[in-house]
Every structure is written in C-alpha cells, then in structure tokens.
Tab-separated table of C-alpha atoms and ligand atoms in Angstrom:
chain	number	residue	atom	x	y	z
A	1	UNK	CA	34.463	-14.674	-45.443
A	2	UNK	CA	31.789	-15.094	-42.735
A	3	UNK	CA	28.799	-12.811	-42.455
A	4	UNK	CA	28.706	-10.705	-39.310
A	5	UNK	CA	26.122	-12.718	-37.450
A	6	UNK	CA	23.620	-10.183	-36.129
A	7	UNK	CA	20.330	-11.636	-37.338
A	8	UNK	CA	18.534	-14.772	-36.127
A	9	UNK	CA	17.375	-16.170	-39.492
A	10	UNK	CA	14.323	-18.160	-40.495
A	11	UNK	CA	15.222	-21.121	-42.655
A	12	UNK	CA	13.587	-19.763	-45.816
A	13	UNK	CA	15.399	-18.551	-48.942
A	14	UNK	CA	13.174	-16.346	-51.085
A	15	UNK	CA	14.248	-16.113	-54.717
A	16	UNK	CA	11.309	-14.333	-56.323
A	17	UNK	CA	8.063	-12.646	-55.352
A	18	UNK	CA	4.874	-11.383	-56.939
A	19	UNK	CA	2.366	-9.045	-55.300
A	20	UNK	CA	1.597	-10.575	-51.866
A	21	UNK	CA	3.390	-13.869	-52.485
A	22	UNK	CA	7.049	-14.801	-52.019
A	23	UNK	CA	8.581	-17.991	-53.506
A	24	UNK	CA	11.538	-19.831	-52.033
A	25	UNK	CA	14.339	-21.724	-53.771
A	26	UNK	CA	12.281	-24.937	-53.632
A	27	UNK	CA	9.291	-23.281	-55.343
A	28	UNK	CA	7.155	-23.068	-52.175
A	29	UNK	CA	4.712	-20.161	-52.128
A	30	UNK	CA	4.467	-17.978	-49.006
A	31	UNK	CA	1.771	-15.412	-48.224
A	32	UNK	CA	3.596	-12.260	-47.180
A	33	UNK	CA	1.712	-10.582	-44.319
A	34	UNK	CA	4.963	-9.010	-43.135
A	35	UNK	CA	5.947	-7.081	-46.271
A	36	UNK	CA	9.657	-7.493	-45.531
A	37	UNK	CA	9.097	-5.426	-42.365
A	38	UNK	CA	6.425	-3.011	-43.668
A	39	UNK	CA	8.482	-2.169	-46.729
A	40	UNK	CA	6.435	-3.616	-49.573
A	41	UNK	CA	3.668	-1.107	-50.249
A	42	UNK	CA	2.475	-1.588	-53.846
A	43	UNK	CA	3.227	-5.329	-53.960
A	44	UNK	CA	6.348	-7.277	-54.847
A	45	UNK	CA	7.593	-6.797	-58.422
A	46	UNK	CA	4.649	-4.614	-59.430
A	47	UNK	CA	4.752	-4.436	-63.265
A	48	UNK	CA	4.917	-0.606	-63.320
A	49	UNK	CA	7.697	-0.670	-60.722
A	50	UNK	CA	9.734	-3.259	-62.624
A	51	UNK	CA	9.297	-1.373	-65.911
A	52	UNK	CA	10.058	2.093	-64.553
A	53	UNK	CA	13.078	0.929	-62.559
A	54	UNK	CA	14.451	-1.086	-65.492
A	55	UNK	CA	13.940	1.823	-67.915
A	56	UNK	CA	15.656	4.239	-65.547
A	57	UNK	CA	18.541	1.871	-64.888
A	58	UNK	CA	19.157	1.494	-68.608
A	59	UNK	CA	19.350	5.317	-68.866
A	60	UNK	CA	21.009	6.550	-65.643
A	61	UNK	CA	21.044	4.745	-62.304
A	62	UNK	CA	22.957	7.246	-60.243
A	63	UNK	CA	24.549	10.608	-60.186
A	64	UNK	CA	25.387	12.656	-57.117
A	65	UNK	CA	23.601	15.649	-55.614
A	66	UNK	CA	26.008	18.070	-57.304
A	67	UNK	CA	23.964	18.300	-60.514
A	68	UNK	CA	20.371	19.059	-61.531
A	69	UNK	CA	18.014	16.131	-60.941
A	70	UNK	CA	14.522	16.862	-62.319
A	71	UNK	CA	13.311	13.506	-60.967
A	72	UNK	CA	13.654	14.866	-57.403
A	73	UNK	CA	11.596	17.932	-58.303
A	74	UNK	CA	8.856	15.853	-59.949
A	75	UNK	CA	8.817	13.551	-56.922
A	76	UNK	CA	8.498	16.467	-54.483
A	77	UNK	CA	5.593	17.872	-56.512
A	78	UNK	CA	3.663	14.606	-56.528
A	79	UNK	CA	4.449	13.925	-52.863
A	80	UNK	CA	3.088	17.345	-51.908
A	81	UNK	CA	-0.151	16.625	-53.765
A	82	UNK	CA	-0.711	13.153	-52.399
A	83	UNK	CA	0.393	13.772	-48.829
A	84	UNK	CA	-1.301	17.167	-48.641
A	85	UNK	CA	1.888	18.502	-47.010
A	86	UNK	CA	2.065	21.170	-49.694
A	87	UNK	CA	4.239	23.763	-47.944
A	88	UNK	CA	6.892	21.356	-46.695
A	89	UNK	CA	10.389	20.970	-48.177
A	90	UNK	CA	11.808	17.558	-49.079
A	91	UNK	CA	15.239	16.163	-48.176
A	92	UNK	CA	15.970	12.665	-49.488
A	93	UNK	CA	18.208	10.056	-47.885
A	94	UNK	CA	18.422	6.258	-47.819
A	95	UNK	CA	16.807	4.730	-44.737
A	96	UNK	CA	14.531	5.323	-41.792
A	97	UNK	CA	17.326	5.782	-39.284
A	98	UNK	CA	19.029	8.251	-41.564
A	99	UNK	CA	15.776	10.176	-41.962
A	100	UNK	CA	15.381	10.466	-38.176
A	101	UNK	CA	19.088	11.243	-37.677
A	102	UNK	CA	18.770	14.118	-40.145
A	103	UNK	CA	15.558	15.260	-38.468
A	104	UNK	CA	17.238	15.398	-35.046
A	105	UNK	CA	20.315	17.101	-36.446
A	106	UNK	CA	18.215	19.720	-38.186
A	107	UNK	CA	16.224	20.309	-34.997
A	108	UNK	CA	19.455	20.848	-33.104
A	109	UNK	CA	20.821	23.252	-35.704
A	110	UNK	CA	17.528	25.130	-35.792
A	111	UNK	CA	17.114	25.577	-32.030
A	112	UNK	CA	20.801	25.504	-31.075
A	113	UNK	CA	19.851	23.055	-28.293
A	114	UNK	CA	20.652	19.371	-27.841
A	115	UNK	CA	18.358	17.441	-25.538
A	116	UNK	CA	15.751	15.157	-27.116
A	117	UNK	CA	12.422	13.972	-25.717
A	118	UNK	CA	11.285	10.502	-26.786
A	119	UNK	CA	8.773	7.969	-25.459
A	120	UNK	CA	8.582	4.598	-23.746
A	121	UNK	CA	8.736	1.711	-26.262
A	122	UNK	CA	9.917	3.995	-29.068
A	123	UNK	CA	12.020	2.783	-31.997
A	124	UNK	CA	13.677	5.351	-34.256
A	125	UNK	CA	16.650	3.500	-35.758
A	126	UNK	CA	20.157	2.293	-34.973
A	127	UNK	CA	22.341	5.280	-35.873
A	128	UNK	CA	23.897	7.632	-33.356
A	129	UNK	CA	21.107	9.902	-32.116
A	130	UNK	CA	18.231	7.698	-33.299
A	131	UNK	CA	19.301	4.692	-31.261
A	132	UNK	CA	19.775	6.953	-28.252
A	133	UNK	CA	16.151	8.037	-28.764
A	134	UNK	CA	15.087	4.379	-28.972
A	135	UNK	CA	13.776	2.809	-25.785
A	136	UNK	CA	15.982	-0.294	-25.800
A	137	UNK	CA	19.218	-0.048	-23.820
A	138	UNK	CA	20.459	-3.355	-25.290
A	139	UNK	CA	21.115	-1.735	-28.673
A	140	UNK	CA	22.609	1.533	-27.352
A	141	UNK	CA	26.444	1.503	-27.343
A	142	UNK	CA	28.449	3.871	-25.112
A	143	UNK	CA	29.188	6.054	-28.133
A	144	UNK	CA	25.434	6.530	-28.625
A	145	UNK	CA	24.657	6.978	-24.936
A	146	UNK	CA	26.345	10.397	-24.929
A	147	UNK	CA	23.180	11.869	-26.443
A	148	UNK	CA	20.880	13.513	-23.941
A	149	UNK	CA	17.469	11.886	-24.217
A	150	UNK	CA	14.587	11.944	-21.734
A	151	UNK	CA	11.920	9.249	-22.105
A	152	UNK	CA	8.323	9.732	-20.985
A	153	UNK	CA	5.216	7.584	-21.114
A	154	UNK	CA	2.784	8.175	-23.941
A	155	UNK	CA	0.096	10.513	-22.669
A	156	UNK	CA	2.231	12.141	-19.977
A	157	UNK	CA	2.054	15.755	-21.146
A	158	UNK	CA	2.781	17.124	-17.674
A	159	UNK	CA	6.234	15.473	-17.529
A	160	UNK	CA	7.003	16.550	-21.083
A	161	UNK	CA	6.199	20.145	-20.128
A	162	UNK	CA	8.359	19.999	-17.000
A	163	UNK	CA	11.297	18.812	-19.155
A	164	UNK	CA	10.679	21.449	-21.821
A	165	UNK	CA	10.586	24.209	-19.212
A	166	UNK	CA	14.328	23.766	-18.646
A	167	UNK	CA	14.843	25.266	-22.115
A	168	UNK	CA	17.429	22.771	-23.400
A	169	UNK	CA	15.233	20.515	-25.579
A	170	UNK	CA	15.744	20.707	-29.352
A	171	UNK	CA	13.187	18.084	-30.369
A	172	UNK	CA	10.295	15.896	-29.348
A	173	UNK	CA	10.235	12.755	-31.516
A	174	UNK	CA	7.329	10.317	-31.628
A	175	UNK	CA	5.794	7.544	-33.717
A	176	UNK	CA	2.059	8.328	-33.849
A	177	UNK	CA	1.495	4.581	-33.956
A	178	UNK	CA	4.402	2.655	-32.497
A	179	UNK	CA	5.865	-0.126	-34.621
A	180	UNK	CA	7.989	-2.730	-32.897
A	181	UNK	CA	7.081	-1.126	-29.550
A	182	UNK	CA	3.634	-2.691	-29.819
A	183	UNK	CA	1.238	-0.606	-31.959
A	184	UNK	CA	0.291	1.852	-29.221
A	185	UNK	CA	-1.387	5.083	-30.233
A	186	UNK	CA	-2.425	7.847	-27.858
A	187	UNK	CA	-5.254	10.374	-28.005
A	188	UNK	CA	-5.599	13.348	-30.340
A	189	UNK	CA	-5.442	15.578	-27.249
A	190	UNK	CA	-2.001	14.182	-26.450
A	191	UNK	CA	-0.558	14.765	-29.946
A	192	UNK	CA	-2.118	18.224	-30.093
A	193	UNK	CA	-0.709	18.901	-26.634
A	194	UNK	CA	2.788	17.960	-27.830
A	195	UNK	CA	2.401	20.271	-30.810
A	196	UNK	CA	1.413	23.181	-28.543
A	197	UNK	CA	4.199	22.498	-26.049
A	198	UNK	CA	6.812	22.373	-28.816
A	199	UNK	CA	5.600	25.743	-30.086
A	200	UNK	CA	5.579	27.212	-26.569
A	201	UNK	CA	9.104	26.064	-25.648
A	202	UNK	CA	10.756	26.397	-29.067
A	203	UNK	CA	11.339	22.685	-29.684
A	204	UNK	CA	10.997	20.930	-33.039
A	205	UNK	CA	8.114	18.456	-33.243
A	206	UNK	CA	9.257	15.383	-35.207
A	207	UNK	CA	6.789	12.712	-36.233
A	208	UNK	CA	8.379	9.414	-37.237
A	209	UNK	CA	6.303	8.019	-40.118
A	210	UNK	CA	9.009	5.619	-41.252
A	211	UNK	CA	6.688	2.661	-40.785
A	212	UNK	CA	3.238	4.237	-40.672
A	213	UNK	CA	3.642	6.588	-43.649
A	214	UNK	CA	2.934	6.232	-47.339
A	215	UNK	CA	-0.629	5.028	-46.956
A	216	UNK	CA	-0.086	2.091	-44.615
A	217	UNK	CA	-2.707	3.238	-42.112
A	218	UNK	CA	-5.264	4.209	-44.761
A	219	UNK	CA	-4.253	7.886	-44.499
A	220	UNK	CA	-1.121	9.120	-46.205
A	221	UNK	CA	0.492	9.776	-42.816
A	222	UNK	CA	-0.810	8.375	-39.521
A	223	UNK	CA	-0.519	11.775	-37.779
A	224	UNK	CA	-3.093	13.273	-40.159
A	225	UNK	CA	-5.918	11.608	-38.243
A	226	UNK	CA	-5.026	13.883	-35.320
A	227	UNK	CA	-4.954	17.062	-37.435
A	228	UNK	CA	-1.568	18.161	-36.157
A	229	UNK	CA	1.207	20.009	-38.005
A	230	UNK	CA	4.627	18.522	-37.221
A	231	UNK	CA	7.765	20.504	-38.016
A	232	UNK	CA	9.508	17.456	-39.477
A	233	UNK	CA	8.018	14.203	-40.808
A	234	UNK	CA	10.382	11.275	-41.379
A	235	UNK	CA	9.638	8.575	-43.959
A	236	UNK	CA	11.208	5.430	-45.469
A	237	UNK	CA	10.008	1.790	-45.734
A	238	UNK	CA	6.932	1.840	-48.044
A	239	UNK	CA	8.317	4.883	-49.837
A	240	UNK	CA	10.462	2.824	-52.203
A	241	UNK	CA	8.681	-0.563	-52.158
A	242	UNK	CA	12.025	-2.224	-51.395
A	243	UNK	CA	14.469	0.180	-52.991
A	244	UNK	CA	16.301	1.921	-50.097
A	245	UNK	CA	14.810	5.411	-49.930
A	246	UNK	CA	14.191	7.641	-46.935
A	247	UNK	CA	13.400	11.277	-46.480
A	248	UNK	CA	12.170	14.079	-44.298
A	249	UNK	CA	9.498	16.673	-44.947
A	250	UNK	CA	10.514	19.960	-43.377
A	251	UNK	CA	8.160	22.754	-42.320
A	252	UNK	CA	8.712	26.043	-44.195
A	253	UNK	CA	9.707	27.833	-40.987
A	254	UNK	CA	12.967	25.827	-41.019
A	255	UNK	CA	15.094	27.351	-43.744
A	256	UNK	CA	17.764	25.476	-45.670
A	257	UNK	CA	21.381	26.522	-45.975
A	258	UNK	CA	24.197	24.824	-47.852
A	259	UNK	CA	25.814	21.985	-45.987
A	260	UNK	CA	23.447	21.551	-43.021
A	261	UNK	CA	22.402	18.193	-44.469
A	262	UNK	CA	23.934	16.132	-47.236
A	263	UNK	CA	24.291	12.638	-48.652
A	264	UNK	CA	26.006	10.865	-51.529
A	265	UNK	CA	23.318	8.362	-52.431
A	266	UNK	CA	20.140	10.060	-51.183
A	267	UNK	CA	17.695	11.106	-53.900
A	268	UNK	CA	19.515	9.238	-56.647
A	269	UNK	CA	17.755	8.599	-59.922
A	270	UNK	CA	16.649	5.053	-59.188
A	271	UNK	CA	15.402	6.034	-55.727
A	272	UNK	CA	13.303	8.837	-57.205
A	273	UNK	CA	11.763	6.525	-59.783
A	274	UNK	CA	11.013	3.917	-57.114
A	275	UNK	CA	9.227	6.485	-54.966
A	276	UNK	CA	7.410	8.207	-57.828
A	277	UNK	CA	6.148	4.823	-59.009
A	278	UNK	CA	4.909	4.003	-55.516
A	279	UNK	CA	2.976	7.281	-55.475
A	280	UNK	CA	1.496	6.640	-58.935
A	281	UNK	CA	0.354	3.113	-58.059
A	282	UNK	CA	-0.969	4.163	-54.622
A	283	UNK	CA	-3.219	6.650	-56.407
A	284	UNK	CA	-4.209	4.628	-59.479
A	285	UNK	CA	-4.993	1.456	-57.553
A	286	UNK	CA	-6.590	3.322	-54.619
A	287	UNK	CA	-4.401	1.428	-52.188
A	288	UNK	CA	-5.082	3.681	-49.199
A	289	UNK	CA	-8.796	2.958	-49.561
A	290	UNK	CA	-7.917	-0.712	-49.863
A	291	UNK	CA	-5.860	-0.512	-46.652
A	292	UNK	CA	-8.871	0.888	-44.778
A	293	UNK	CA	-11.300	-1.662	-46.228
A	294	UNK	CA	-8.999	-4.643	-45.653
A	295	UNK	CA	-8.293	-3.515	-42.091
A	296	UNK	CA	-12.029	-3.511	-41.334
A	297	UNK	CA	-12.339	-6.989	-42.831
A	298	UNK	CA	-9.305	-8.211	-40.886
A	299	UNK	CA	-10.561	-6.837	-37.564
A	300	UNK	CA	-13.995	-8.424	-38.075
A	301	UNK	CA	-12.369	-11.811	-38.756
A	302	UNK	CA	-10.110	-11.430	-35.712
A	303	UNK	CA	-13.185	-10.958	-33.520
A	304	UNK	CA	-14.120	-14.585	-34.313
A	305	UNK	CA	-10.939	-15.917	-32.661
A	306	UNK	CA	-11.327	-16.144	-28.860
A	307	UNK	CA	-7.550	-16.349	-28.300
A	308	UNK	CA	-7.117	-12.860	-29.769
A	309	UNK	CA	-7.709	-10.549	-26.831
A	310	UNK	CA	-7.248	-7.300	-28.733
A	311	UNK	CA	-6.377	-5.891	-32.155
A	312	UNK	CA	-4.109	-2.845	-32.048
A	313	UNK	CA	-3.030	-0.436	-34.756
A	314	UNK	CA	-4.721	1.019	-37.804
A	315	UNK	CA	-5.026	0.193	-41.473
A	316	UNK	CA	-2.529	-2.457	-42.528
A	317	UNK	CA	-0.302	-1.813	-39.531
A	318	UNK	CA	-1.945	-4.183	-37.068
A	319	UNK	CA	-0.972	-6.111	-33.957
A	320	UNK	CA	-2.970	-9.125	-32.820
A	321	UNK	CA	-2.631	-9.481	-29.063
A	322	UNK	CA	-2.940	-13.118	-27.939
A	323	UNK	CA	-3.199	-14.433	-24.395
A	324	UNK	CA	0.105	-16.324	-24.822
A	325	UNK	CA	3.574	-15.672	-26.346
A	326	UNK	CA	3.359	-16.033	-30.126
A	327	UNK	CA	6.852	-17.136	-31.159
A	328	UNK	CA	5.813	-20.788	-31.724
A	329	UNK	CA	2.628	-19.720	-33.468
A	330	UNK	CA	4.659	-17.468	-35.751
A	331	UNK	CA	7.003	-20.325	-36.638
A	332	UNK	CA	4.063	-22.653	-37.310
A	333	UNK	CA	2.423	-20.067	-39.537
A	334	UNK	CA	5.652	-19.826	-41.506
A	335	UNK	CA	6.765	-23.456	-41.727
A	336	UNK	CA	3.397	-25.267	-41.748
A	337	UNK	CA	1.101	-22.742	-43.422
A	338	UNK	CA	3.694	-20.724	-45.350
A	339	UNK	CA	2.612	-17.341	-44.073
A	340	UNK	CA	5.014	-14.570	-43.057
A	341	UNK	CA	4.013	-12.440	-40.040
A	342	UNK	CA	5.951	-10.126	-37.697
A	343	UNK	CA	6.763	-9.905	-33.993
A	344	UNK	CA	6.876	-7.026	-31.492
A	345	UNK	CA	8.578	-6.112	-28.217
A	346	UNK	CA	5.532	-7.528	-26.426
A	347	UNK	CA	5.932	-11.328	-26.939
A	348	UNK	CA	2.144	-11.798	-27.137
A	349	UNK	CA	1.761	-9.616	-30.250
A	350	UNK	CA	1.707	-10.931	-33.813
A	351	UNK	CA	2.262	-8.130	-36.294
A	352	UNK	CA	0.473	-7.868	-39.630
A	353	UNK	CA	2.164	-5.577	-42.189
A	354	UNK	CA	1.164	-6.847	-45.646
A	355	UNK	CA	1.565	-5.110	-48.995
A	356	UNK	CA	-1.265	-2.574	-49.383
A	357	UNK	CA	-2.565	-4.657	-52.293
A	358	UNK	CA	-3.702	-7.468	-49.964
A	359	UNK	CA	-7.212	-8.786	-50.661
A	360	UNK	CA	-9.968	-10.598	-48.741
A	361	UNK	CA	-8.889	-13.982	-50.118
A	362	UNK	CA	-5.427	-13.529	-48.538
A	363	UNK	CA	-6.916	-12.544	-45.203
A	364	UNK	CA	-9.196	-15.592	-45.397
A	365	UNK	CA	-6.130	-17.768	-46.065
A	366	UNK	CA	-4.479	-16.354	-42.926
A	367	UNK	CA	-7.506	-16.906	-40.670
A	368	UNK	CA	-8.015	-20.444	-41.966
A	369	UNK	CA	-4.439	-21.230	-40.915
A	370	UNK	CA	-4.789	-19.354	-37.627
A	371	UNK	CA	-7.957	-21.291	-36.722
A	372	UNK	CA	-6.088	-24.549	-37.296
A	373	UNK	CA	-3.368	-23.362	-34.895
A	374	UNK	CA	-5.365	-21.720	-32.115
A	375	UNK	CA	-8.981	-22.788	-32.675
B	401	PLP	C1	9.241	3.765	-36.669
B	401	PLP	C2	10.591	3.434	-37.216
B	401	PLP	N1	11.540	4.388	-37.275
B	401	PLP	C3	12.759	4.140	-37.772
B	401	PLP	C4	13.108	2.901	-38.235
B	401	PLP	C5	14.490	2.651	-38.790
B	401	PLP	O1	14.436	2.464	-40.159
B	401	PLP	P1	15.648	1.745	-40.932
B	401	PLP	O2	15.671	0.336	-40.487
B	401	PLP	O3	15.281	1.928	-42.387
B	401	PLP	O4	16.881	2.484	-40.572
B	401	PLP	C6	12.164	1.861	-38.192
B	401	PLP	C7	12.523	0.503	-38.673
B	401	PLP	O5	11.930	-0.491	-38.356
B	401	PLP	C8	10.872	2.140	-37.678
B	401	PLP	O6	9.939	1.193	-37.605
C-alpha cells in the first residue's frame, strides 16, 4: 500500500531522541530547533514523561468519556493554577484543529450566529471551519468554503467593527502571535479593542494558543502579555510533548450542556498523564523562565549576523528574517550541520521553535553553523 503523498519529506529518519537532540537511523545526531513543529515542550523523552506514560499505559491507556476520569479533574486543577485561567472550564480533544473547530462550534451555538472574523496570514487548522478561517485558499476545498469568513488585516479595528455591526458574527478568532503566517504580533490596543468589540456586538473572542501556549513565549499564554480576557482559548502542540492532546478553555459565561461537544479519544488517560507531566516539568524546571532567558540570548546573538534583518516573535517562538529566501539555508543547516529549523509563509523567514529546555550551548552551536553559511 502506498502512503497518500501529501508531505514533501526531508531525507532524515529519526529513530530516537533525547532532550533537544534527535538521532537518525545511521546514528547521526541532530540539534532540534524545530521541536517537531513546536510540539516538544519539555524535551524529547524526558525521564518523568517516559516513566509516567509507561506507568499509566501499564495500568489503563484508554477509556471513553462515559465514565469518571479523575485524571481529567486533576489536570484541570493544575492547568488552572499554572495558566492563571482559574474560572475557565476545560474541554479536551486531540489536536489543534479540533480545538479550534470546537471553539468555533461553541461560539456558534452560544450566539446562534455563523459568520467568523479571522485575519490575514492566519492559520487555524485543516478541518472544516478552521481551514475556512485560515488565510490560504490553496488548502480550502469547496466543502470548507461554504463557511462564512471575513478576513481583515491585523490592526484594522475599524473594518472589524463595520463587519460586527451587521450582527451576524459568532466569533473573532486570532493567533496573538502568528505561527506559519510569519510571527506577526499586533499592539495591546488592538487586542484590547477586539475584546471590547466582541463584548459590544455579542461575538465570542477566540484566541488560538495552539502554537504559542504552554509556556512557549515565556508566559503561559501569549495573550496574557496584553492583559485581555478571551472567551475561548485553544491549545495543543506543547500541551502533550508529542502525545496528541488538544483542548479549549471556556469562559464561565458559556455554560455547558450535554452533547454540544464530544469526542471518543479526547481526554483519555494517557493524554491526561502526558499533559499533567508537561505541567509538572514546566514548573519544576522553570522552563518558562528559561524560554525568556534563552530568547534574550538568541536575539543578542542574532544581532551579530548582518544578513538577519529582523527577529520576530517572542520567547522560543522566533522568526529570523533574512534578506534572501531561506530554503537552501534550511537544507544546509539540516544536511551539513545537522540542525532542524522551520519555515514560514514568508520565504525569507527561518523559524526557531526548540524544546523549552534549550540551553546557551545549543544556541551557540546554531550560530556557529549559521555564521559558516551566511557569514
Ligand atoms: C496556530 C495554530 N493553530 C492551529 C493549528 C492546527 O493544529 P493541528 O495541526 O494540531 O491540527 C496549528 C498547527 O500548526 C497552529 O500553528
């Protein structure tokens, strides 16, 4: 049977990994500054993660959401404490797209409206409504295009208000720091303005923290820098350190009722242990503080490279903007220097999304290689 060929693949076959390093089938060591697409938060095969997951698997890997699961309750309690989103309610699912799909669905149920407002260069996933709210027509099929979505530029509050005035918008969805779109972040006034407009016109304010959440930016959620209160916060990626877990945090004003959301696999026992272990290690190893400190170190080193015209993003969610397209550079970093990095919609951006355990020595290793490539 052939695989359905949807991914252009690098010619590397990882077979094991440890912390910030990945090893291929020939034993070559790679520095992972990509984190499997911002997924690895506490480091590959962290000992506590391996132990807790193995212990849980030997007891009970899965049961459905039709029975009591104290692991979900313990997870919600710890998540409330660490995220400081104490009044929110937790719904667990399996991926980032699913988190956003549930967020949009809930917004539509809650407001009984169906239009969505999203932003230029957004990415929210590949499922039905999320791909429609993603600013990339190439990945939107006709079945997705039925969703009513208006796109506006970041910062354009006036156009958002004009759209909201029509009274048919259920949700405004935004990544506070864009991921693949190119690491753009707008002003606090803009995010606060969106919050106020959503309140004024009865729309649900959804913040997509799928990539930026769980400590990646040095704060638990990226939106917290702007002191806003979203109605729904979507999460995934770093949440499970590689185990597929997603979820939404739901403001107390949105009440639950049986059947509005549901999932077979979401919140299963292994997923809960993965996420609870991530939270424990984030706290014990002070990884959010590390993200902030390593970002400062990274940005200072980047300033020494004339070909880097700008560094975008925050914490360990960074984009290095070069004055040329980076696809060859990225390949050279991988095949010559054995360093994984990421790309963005803007071909001149190299994305840096390492595990939050990354240290100065790893950043030095990257810049040594980069200097050899670009001077
Ligand atoms: C901001 C953002 N939202 C949603 C998604 C979709 O997540 P998933 O691939 O887990 O469905 C991604 C994935 O890259 C993302 O970066």
